[in-house]
CSV table of C-alpha atoms and ligand atoms in Angstrom, one decimal:
chain,number,residue,atom,x,y,z
A,1,MET,CA,142.5,239.9,-47.1
A,2,LEU,CA,141.5,242.0,-44.1
A,3,LEU,CA,137.8,243.0,-44.0
A,4,ALA,CA,137.0,245.9,-41.6
A,5,GLY,CA,133.2,245.2,-41.6
A,6,ASP,CA,130.0,246.3,-43.3
A,7,VAL,CA,130.3,243.7,-46.1
A,8,GLY,CA,126.5,243.3,-46.0
A,9,GLU,CA,123.3,243.6,-44.0
A,10,LEU,CA,121.2,240.5,-44.8
A,11,PHE,CA,122.7,237.2,-43.6
A,12,ALA,CA,122.5,235.6,-47.0
A,13,ASP,CA,124.4,238.6,-48.6
A,14,ILE,CA,127.1,238.5,-45.9
A,15,GLU,CA,127.5,234.7,-46.6
A,16,TRP,CA,127.7,235.4,-50.3
A,17,ALA,CA,130.4,238.0,-49.8
A,18,LEU,CA,132.5,236.0,-47.4
A,19,ARG,CA,132.2,232.9,-49.5
A,20,THR,CA,133.2,234.7,-52.6
A,21,LEU,CA,136.2,236.4,-50.9
A,22,SER,CA,137.3,233.2,-49.2
A,23,SER,CA,137.4,231.5,-52.6
A,24,ARG,CA,139.7,234.2,-54.0
A,25,PHE,CA,142.1,234.9,-51.1
A,26,SER,CA,144.1,232.3,-49.1
A,27,VAL,CA,143.3,234.0,-45.8
A,28,VAL,CA,140.4,236.2,-45.0
A,29,VAL,CA,140.1,238.0,-41.7
A,30,TRP,CA,136.8,239.7,-40.8
A,31,ALA,CA,135.8,242.2,-38.1
A,32,PRO,CA,132.1,242.9,-37.8
A,33,GLY,CA,130.7,246.2,-38.8
A,34,ASN,CA,127.4,247.7,-37.5
A,35,HIS,CA,125.6,246.7,-40.7
A,36,GLU,CA,126.2,243.0,-40.3
A,37,LEU,CA,124.9,243.3,-36.7
A,38,TRP,CA,121.6,244.9,-37.8
A,39,THR,CA,118.5,242.8,-37.4
A,40,HIS,CA,117.0,244.0,-40.7
A,41,PRO,CA,113.2,243.5,-41.1
A,42,GLU,CA,113.8,241.9,-44.5
A,43,ASP,CA,116.3,239.4,-43.1
A,44,PRO,CA,114.9,235.9,-42.6
A,45,VAL,CA,117.6,235.6,-39.9
A,46,GLN,CA,116.0,237.6,-37.1
A,47,ALA,CA,118.6,236.8,-34.4
A,48,ARG,CA,119.5,239.9,-32.3
A,49,GLY,CA,122.7,241.2,-30.7
A,50,GLU,CA,125.1,238.7,-29.3
A,51,GLU,CA,123.2,235.8,-30.8
A,52,ARG,CA,123.5,237.3,-34.3
A,53,TYR,CA,127.2,238.0,-33.8
A,54,ARG,CA,127.7,234.3,-32.8
A,55,LEU,CA,125.9,233.1,-35.9
A,56,LEU,CA,128.1,235.3,-38.0
A,57,VAL,CA,131.2,233.8,-36.3
A,58,GLU,CA,129.8,230.3,-37.0
A,59,LEU,CA,129.3,231.3,-40.6
A,60,CYS,CA,132.9,232.6,-40.8
A,61,ARG,CA,134.3,229.4,-39.3
A,62,SER,CA,132.3,227.3,-41.8
A,63,LEU,CA,134.1,229.2,-44.6
A,64,GLY,CA,137.5,229.4,-42.9
A,65,VAL,CA,137.2,233.1,-42.3
A,66,VAL,CA,139.1,234.3,-39.3
A,67,THR,CA,137.1,236.3,-36.7
A,68,PRO,CA,137.8,238.2,-33.5
A,69,GLU,CA,137.0,235.0,-31.6
A,70,ASP,CA,139.8,233.0,-33.3
A,71,PRO,CA,143.5,232.8,-32.4
A,72,TYR,CA,145.4,235.7,-33.8
A,73,LEU,CA,147.3,235.0,-37.0
A,74,VAL,CA,151.0,236.0,-37.4
A,75,TRP,CA,151.8,237.4,-40.8
A,76,ASP,CA,155.5,236.9,-41.7
A,77,GLY,CA,156.2,239.4,-44.4
A,78,PRO,CA,159.4,241.1,-45.7
A,79,GLU,CA,159.2,243.7,-42.9
A,80,GLY,CA,159.1,241.0,-40.2
A,81,ALA,CA,156.4,239.2,-38.3
A,82,VAL,CA,153.3,241.0,-37.2
A,83,THR,CA,150.2,239.8,-35.2
A,84,ILE,CA,146.9,240.4,-37.0
A,85,ALA,CA,144.3,241.2,-34.4
A,86,PRO,CA,140.7,241.5,-35.6
A,87,LEU,CA,138.6,243.3,-33.0
A,88,PHE,CA,134.9,243.7,-32.3
A,89,ILE,CA,134.8,246.7,-30.0
A,90,LEU,CA,131.6,248.6,-31.0
A,91,TYR,CA,131.0,252.1,-29.5
A,92,ASP,CA,129.7,253.6,-26.3
A,93,TYR,CA,128.7,257.2,-27.3
A,94,SER,CA,131.7,258.7,-25.6
A,95,PHE,CA,132.8,260.5,-28.8
A,96,LEU,CA,130.5,263.4,-27.6
A,97,PRO,CA,129.7,266.3,-29.9
A,98,GLY,CA,131.1,269.6,-28.9
A,99,GLY,CA,129.2,271.5,-26.2
A,100,VAL,CA,127.6,268.5,-24.5
A,101,LEU,CA,128.6,266.5,-21.4
A,102,THR,CA,126.6,263.3,-21.4
A,103,LYS,CA,125.4,260.6,-23.7
A,104,GLU,CA,121.8,261.7,-23.2
A,105,GLN,CA,122.7,265.3,-24.3
A,106,GLY,CA,124.6,264.0,-27.3
A,107,LEU,CA,121.8,261.8,-28.4
A,108,ALA,CA,119.3,264.7,-27.9
A,109,LEU,CA,121.4,266.9,-30.1
A,110,ALA,CA,121.6,264.2,-32.7
A,111,TYR,CA,117.8,263.6,-32.7
A,112,GLY,CA,117.3,267.4,-32.9
A,113,THR,CA,119.5,267.7,-36.0
A,114,GLY,CA,118.1,264.5,-37.5
A,115,VAL,CA,121.6,262.9,-37.7
A,116,VAL,CA,120.8,259.6,-36.1
A,117,CYS,CA,122.5,256.3,-37.0
A,118,ARG,CA,120.1,253.6,-37.9
A,119,ASP,CA,121.8,251.4,-35.3
A,120,GLU,CA,119.4,253.0,-32.9
A,121,MET,CA,116.6,251.1,-34.6
A,122,LEU,CA,118.3,248.0,-35.9
A,123,LEU,CA,121.4,247.1,-33.9
A,124,HIS,CA,120.1,245.5,-30.8
A,125,PRO,CA,122.4,244.8,-27.8
A,126,ASP,CA,120.6,241.7,-26.5
A,127,PRO,CA,121.2,240.3,-24.0
A,128,TYR,CA,123.1,243.3,-22.8
A,129,PRO,CA,121.1,246.2,-21.4
A,130,SER,CA,122.7,248.7,-23.8
A,131,ARG,CA,125.1,249.0,-26.7
A,132,GLU,CA,127.6,250.7,-24.4
A,133,ALA,CA,127.4,247.7,-22.0
A,134,TRP,CA,128.1,245.4,-24.9
A,135,CYS,CA,131.0,247.6,-26.0
A,136,HIS,CA,132.5,247.6,-22.5
A,137,ASP,CA,132.3,243.8,-22.3
A,138,ARG,CA,133.9,243.5,-25.7
A,139,ILE,CA,136.8,245.8,-24.6
A,140,ALA,CA,137.4,243.7,-21.5
A,141,ALA,CA,137.4,240.5,-23.6
A,142,ALA,CA,139.8,242.0,-26.2
A,143,GLU,CA,142.2,243.2,-23.5
A,144,ARG,CA,142.3,239.6,-22.1
A,145,ARG,CA,143.1,238.2,-25.6
A,146,LEU,CA,145.7,240.9,-26.3
A,147,ALA,CA,147.5,240.2,-23.1
A,148,GLU,CA,148.1,236.7,-24.3
A,149,ARG,CA,149.7,237.7,-27.6
A,150,ASP,CA,153.5,237.6,-28.3
A,151,PRO,CA,154.5,241.0,-26.9
A,152,ALA,CA,157.6,241.0,-29.1
A,153,LEU,CA,155.6,241.4,-32.3
A,154,PRO,CA,153.9,244.5,-33.6
A,155,VAL,CA,150.2,244.4,-34.2
A,156,ILE,CA,147.9,245.1,-37.0
A,157,PHE,CA,144.5,246.0,-35.6
A,158,VAL,CA,141.4,245.4,-37.8
A,159,ASN,CA,138.4,247.1,-36.3
A,160,HIS,CA,135.3,248.6,-37.8
A,161,TYR,CA,135.9,251.8,-35.9
A,162,PRO,CA,139.1,253.8,-35.8
A,163,LEU,CA,139.9,253.2,-32.0
A,164,ILE,CA,140.8,256.9,-31.7
A,165,ARG,CA,138.6,260.0,-32.0
A,166,GLU,CA,140.8,262.0,-34.3
A,167,PRO,CA,139.6,260.5,-37.7
A,168,THR,CA,136.1,261.4,-36.8
A,169,ASN,CA,137.0,265.1,-36.6
A,170,VAL,CA,136.4,265.5,-40.3
A,171,LEU,CA,132.9,264.0,-40.4
A,172,TRP,CA,130.5,266.1,-42.3
A,173,TYR,CA,128.0,265.6,-39.5
A,174,PRO,CA,130.0,265.8,-36.2
A,175,GLU,CA,127.0,264.3,-34.2
A,176,PHE,CA,127.6,261.0,-36.0
A,177,ALA,CA,130.9,260.5,-34.1
A,178,GLN,CA,128.8,259.1,-31.2
A,179,TRP,CA,128.4,255.9,-33.3
A,180,CYS,CA,132.1,255.7,-34.3
A,181,GLY,CA,134.0,254.3,-31.3
A,182,THR,CA,134.9,254.7,-27.7
A,183,THR,CA,137.4,256.8,-25.8
A,184,ARG,CA,138.4,253.7,-23.9
A,185,THR,CA,140.7,252.5,-26.7
A,186,HIS,CA,142.4,255.9,-27.3
A,187,ASP,CA,145.8,254.5,-26.4
A,188,TRP,CA,145.6,251.0,-27.7
A,189,HIS,CA,147.7,251.7,-30.8
A,190,VAL,CA,150.6,252.7,-28.5
A,191,ARG,CA,149.8,250.3,-25.6
A,192,PHE,CA,149.7,247.2,-27.9
A,193,ASN,CA,152.5,248.3,-30.2
A,194,ALA,CA,150.4,248.6,-33.3
A,195,THR,CA,152.1,249.2,-36.7
A,196,THR,CA,148.8,249.9,-38.4
A,197,VAL,CA,145.2,250.3,-37.5
A,198,VAL,CA,142.8,249.2,-40.3
A,199,TYR,CA,139.3,250.5,-40.0
A,200,GLY,CA,136.3,251.5,-42.0
A,201,HIS,CA,132.8,252.9,-41.2
A,202,LEU,CA,133.5,256.5,-41.8
A,203,HIS,CA,133.4,256.3,-45.7
A,204,ILE,CA,136.5,258.6,-45.7
A,205,PRO,CA,139.2,256.5,-47.2
A,206,ARG,CA,142.6,257.9,-46.3
A,207,VAL,CA,145.8,257.4,-44.3
A,208,THR,CA,146.5,259.4,-41.1
A,209,TRP,CA,149.2,259.1,-38.5
A,210,GLN,CA,148.8,259.2,-34.7
A,211,ASP,CA,151.8,258.8,-32.3
A,212,GLY,CA,153.8,257.3,-35.2
A,213,VAL,CA,151.1,254.7,-36.0
A,214,ARG,CA,149.4,254.5,-39.4
A,215,PHE,CA,145.6,254.5,-39.4
A,216,VAL,CA,144.2,253.3,-42.7
A,217,GLU,CA,140.5,253.9,-43.5
A,218,VAL,CA,139.7,251.2,-46.1
A,219,SER,CA,136.0,251.7,-46.7
A,220,ILE,CA,134.7,251.1,-50.3
A,221,GLY,CA,131.6,253.1,-49.6
A,222,TYR,CA,128.4,253.4,-51.7
A,223,PRO,CA,128.5,253.8,-55.5
A,224,ARG,CA,127.0,257.3,-55.1
A,225,GLU,CA,130.1,258.3,-53.2
A,226,TRP,CA,132.6,257.1,-55.8
A,227,ARG,CA,132.3,260.1,-58.0
A,228,HIS,CA,133.6,262.4,-55.3
A,229,ARG,CA,136.4,260.0,-54.3
A,230,SER,CA,138.0,259.9,-57.7
A,231,ALA,CA,139.3,263.4,-57.0
A,232,LEU,CA,141.1,262.5,-53.8
A,233,PRO,CA,144.9,262.0,-54.3
A,234,GLY,CA,146.2,258.7,-53.2
A,235,VAL,CA,142.8,257.0,-52.9
A,236,PRO,CA,142.6,253.9,-55.1
A,237,ARG,CA,139.7,253.1,-57.3
A,238,PRO,CA,136.7,251.6,-55.6
A,239,GLY,CA,137.0,247.8,-55.3
A,240,VAL,CA,140.8,247.8,-55.4
A,241,PRO,CA,142.1,246.5,-52.1
A,242,ARG,CA,144.4,248.7,-50.0
A,243,GLN,CA,147.9,247.4,-49.4
A,244,ILE,CA,148.6,247.3,-45.7
A,245,LEU,CA,152.0,245.6,-45.6
A,246,PRO,CA,154.5,246.0,-47.0
A,247,MET,CA,153.7,249.6,-46.3
A,248,PRO,CA,153.3,251.5,-49.7
A,249,VAL,CA,156.2,253.9,-50.2
A,250,ALA,CA,153.8,256.8,-50.7
A,251,GLU,CA,152.3,256.2,-47.3
A,252,VAL,CA,155.7,255.9,-45.6
A,253,GLN,CA,156.5,259.4,-46.7
A,254,VAL,CA,153.5,261.1,-45.1
A,255,PRO,CA,153.6,260.6,-41.4
A,256,ALA,CA,151.9,263.9,-40.6
A,257,GLY,CA,152.8,264.9,-37.1
A,258,GLY,CA,154.0,261.4,-36.2
A,259,ARG,CA,157.3,259.7,-35.4
A,260,ARG,CA,158.5,256.8,-37.4
B,301,LIG,FE1,129.7,251.0,-40.4
């Protein structure tokens, strides 16, 4: 079971969700979402930033849940062995809205339109000076880890954000893309020989292809969103896990614009 983040906000809720899932699946892999990293005013656990992340990693380890800090697993399925690489990459505001050139301009535009992610109030980067500094440190750490993997095996990335900009192009509020990733990972799916990138965050469950690599948005979303989703072809009912490997036949047949 691959979890692409945002399983909860309060520490006790996250623990309940991970404990429940780890009792029902033999292996659970978790990558943090922005909601787990919030220091919510109602949460008795008031740790911020890196300290909160480390507490979440400790929680996962106590439950046997695999995190981005653990050795990568190799999944040996009928299509061959693949490395499962959960990532914690965050974002650095480089997915700029159209017409702006800097992070400051992008944020000014967002505040002007009222489309501002609550991360600005609740996701603290401590001890880093900024969320983008934390993001860049995470990128460097992940690159070191990925360099040590078996290069002969393809990779399944599990990251809260899509690693590339393209999936954010259909956001209803384009200003929100600033909180959805970093341009610094734009080639990781090719560079690290990914077979699939599993991500969430956008609440737009779908499969897209980029450079012959499948990108699967697996978010369950909020109940208020489910009514609209039922009309989308190929999107399973809420709560039904998406199948990543073996690759579902229907998904193999739709590599829009990609090689295979
Ligand atoms: Fe999210």
